[in-house]
Every structure is written in C-alpha cells, then in structure tokens.
C-alpha cells in the first residue's frame, strides 16, 4: 500500500492512492532537474518572472476547484482554501514583479582602480519538503523566489496531499515552465536521506514541518554539506496589556487561533493576559469556544472544520488530556463530538505549569492556553519561556508601550496591535527551535543564492 493517499478527514474514507516512487525514479528526477538547471539559469529573468505571473493567473482562475482538492485531502473549508489560494497568487505575482530588483548587483566600496560588487546567482537543483496544513501556500513561498532566481526544484509533498502536489506540477507546466524545472516526486523519507541529499546534483533542501522532521533532515543535510532552510514549530505568545474593547479582542484572538482549525505554526498558542483582565478574558473566550460546532468543510462560511486526519485528532487529544492530567484546568472542550471524522472541540486551558505537558509543547489544533501576568516584565518572561521563537504579537492602546514590550520578545516576527500575518512582502521565519532561514519578502531570494563576489581591476 502506498503511503501517498487522499483520505477524507471528515469521514476517514480512503479516496485515492498514488504509487510511491522507486529509487530509479528519484535518481532520474535528480538528473532531469540538474539538466533543466543548465538552461533555466540562463533564461532571462524577464522570461522566468513571466512564467510566475501566469502561474498566479492560473491559481486565481481555478480557485474553487483547487480549494475543493485540499478540502478533500486535509479538511480545510472551501472558503478558507480559497483564501489560501488568493495569497498564493499574491506570492507568485510579488516575485514576478520584484525579483529583478532583488538580484541587482550590489556595488562595494573599493580602490579607485578597481570595481567590486556582489552578484546574486542561482545554485542548482533544490529539494523542497512540504507539509499538509497549507498545501499550496507552503510550496509557493519556496518555489516562487527560487524559480525566479534560476534554481530548479524537486518537490516532496506530504503523503496526504498527493493530488494537490500533482496539480501544482501541472500548473507550472501549463504556465510555460520547462517540464523538468519543477518535478513532483512521491518520495519516502529514506529516499530523501539516502538518495537525494547525498547526491552531488542536489544543492540544498527547504523543509517546513515538525521539529523531529527538521532535525532528521538537517542531520542528513549537514552530513552531506547541504544548505538548509527550516521552518519548524511554534508556540507563539500573544500579550494583551490592555484593551478598550475586550469582546472584540477576544474575537480577534479566537478567530486567529482557529485559522486552519488551529493547525498553523504561527497561530497564538499562548495567550498572556494582564491580571486585571484575566478572569473576564477567560470567561469571554470560554463562551465563544463553546459556541463552535462541527460543520461540513465544503459549506460556505464553515467555521469548524475537522483536523487534517484521524491520526492528527488522536495526537491532539492525547496532548490535551495529558496536559489536563498534569494539573491544567479545562474551561471548554470537554469530551468529544459524536460525529465521524477528525472533528475536535476548541479547548480552553489555564493553570498550565512549567515543566508539565503542554507548557513547552506545540498543541497543533484548536487549543487555547491562557496565562496570567502581573507586570510587563512577567509577560515578557512568559513569552520567552519556550524552546520556540517563531512569531508573536502585543496588544495595547498605547502603541509605544506595546512596541517596547514586543522588542524584548525572542521571536523571528513581532506584530503590534495586529494578529500575525502571512503576507507575500513580509519575511517569514523564526529563531531557536522554530528553525533557520527566511521565506517571503525581500529576504527570500538570498537563501539558496550564490552571493558571488566579482572584482575587476583596471
């Protein structure tokens, strides 16, 4: 049985299976990608970016169809999937419009009889390993800048997203990309570590996924001296210093955490609230959480889709139950829905203590952990007491005060009076165990790039 399957998370039904690649097919993909690089790197950037602009058009033209594919694969409500696809279009257009400026030569100061400058050149065939939670978006933020730069790509998607993976490869070809400049492979983890990364035709790997997967890929890449970009987990803090409208703030926090049914690495998993608002915040958040009910993810306006799989549901519920067993208080989310599929209730937890389950873990589902802080200093300490460092946000009517607090958070991204955003122009990435490297924005094209010194003396 192939590990690449479309399994409807709303019912548990196996819909489609795709054959896993053989070692010979992986080796063939490496050679084809390497050969395609020789010509793609020499293709004028105006032609490369023209392809990206057409890719954006196709995603926008096929939005509903594409959203229905991932709704079936990983449970995302169709309207939310269309939102993901709209962002994908923005990403491809962003690099279509800006890539040429991003790789302009950078002149250096030097002696009068010489010229020194930095050229940004591609490096070769790259491997992308992508997760299931944002099937199109995760690929776009890796593929768009690297194809614009002139690199070629072999893409291993999550085993539960084989259909969207195949569709993305076809979209590139429909847009005019040479067939072997982007190759989808249904590879195993062993083929990644034992076949692709040791091969000299591969020049680097970008992975978005779990700490465990990131550690394994980084070890294999390091052994073979390959560059890595890793976007791993997060346990992002949202600090609430004060609020002129607590009802609105609660809805903002709840809605942001519930995006993708809580399955986003950069959603607010730890809500740190000042003690004068804490009890009221927990009460209002609990009331909102209890209003959620399971809905057909294909329905318009669906607000509570299933988790991505029955296995994801089991992992999430085990984490929550273990956190409660370790002393946490549960305010909402008791029990389970009497429905088939991977639906879970939004869970509100307080009294999660250091050293106990949940405190230093990433709860990948609709779980809200709320912490009380009696001072800004305590709030900052709580925010930084985590092995992760992806994103964060601080809210206050006093913008300067919020910015001062935000500047002391150890994270790759800090938002003031705004939920975290994934936008095409904002560099995305973290520190500590949340990974290394940046995607999106003007930094994205510098990751798998030969910043070549060019020195000319008269």
PDB file of C-alpha atoms in Angstrom, residues 238 240 242-257 271 277 280-281 284-285 288 368 395 417-419:
ATOM      1  CA  UNK A 238       0.058  36.964  22.229  1.00  0.00           C
ATOM      2  CA  UNK A 240      -2.631  41.531  25.998  1.00  0.00           C
ATOM      3  CA  UNK A 242      -4.907  46.350  27.873  1.00  0.00           C
ATOM      4  CA  UNK A 243      -7.964  46.568  25.646  1.00  0.00           C
ATOM      5  CA  UNK A 244     -10.564  49.262  25.025  1.00  0.00           C
ATOM      6  CA  UNK A 245     -12.980  46.568  23.781  1.00  0.00           C
ATOM      7  CA  UNK A 246     -12.364  43.165  25.353  1.00  0.00           C
ATOM      8  CA  UNK A 247     -15.164  41.454  23.408  1.00  0.00           C
ATOM      9  CA  UNK A 248     -13.560  42.483  20.122  1.00  0.00           C
ATOM     10  CA  UNK A 249     -10.111  41.444  21.349  1.00  0.00           C
ATOM     11  CA  UNK A 250     -11.357  38.019  22.390  1.00  0.00           C
ATOM     12  CA  UNK A 251     -12.939  37.516  18.976  1.00  0.00           C
ATOM     13  CA  UNK A 252      -9.669  38.532  17.311  1.00  0.00           C
ATOM     14  CA  UNK A 253      -7.636  36.107  19.419  1.00  0.00           C
ATOM     15  CA  UNK A 254     -10.173  33.303  18.939  1.00  0.00           C
ATOM     16  CA  UNK A 255     -10.522  33.806  15.202  1.00  0.00           C
ATOM     17  CA  UNK A 256      -6.764  33.921  14.678  1.00  0.00           C
ATOM     18  CA  UNK A 257      -6.167  30.745  16.683  1.00  0.00           C
ATOM     19  CA  UNK A 271      -2.297  33.987  25.368  1.00  0.00           C
ATOM     20  CA  UNK A 277      -8.418  41.465  32.695  1.00  0.00           C
ATOM     21  CA  UNK A 280     -13.007  38.292  32.262  1.00  0.00           C
ATOM     22  CA  UNK A 281     -10.885  37.308  29.249  1.00  0.00           C
ATOM     23  CA  UNK A 284     -15.459  35.501  27.372  1.00  0.00           C
ATOM     24  CA  UNK A 285     -13.064  33.209  25.487  1.00  0.00           C
ATOM     25  CA  UNK A 288     -17.033  31.897  22.363  1.00  0.00           C
ATOM     26  CA  UNK A 368      -6.136  27.997  23.810  1.00  0.00           C
ATOM     27  CA  UNK A 395      -1.757  44.458  22.028  1.00  0.00           C
ATOM     28  CA  UNK A 417      -1.806  45.566  17.630  1.00  0.00           C
ATOM     29  CA  UNK A 418      -2.260  43.081  14.816  1.00  0.00           C
ATOM     30  CA  UNK A 419      -2.651  39.339  14.634  1.00  0.00           C
TER      31      UNK A 419
END
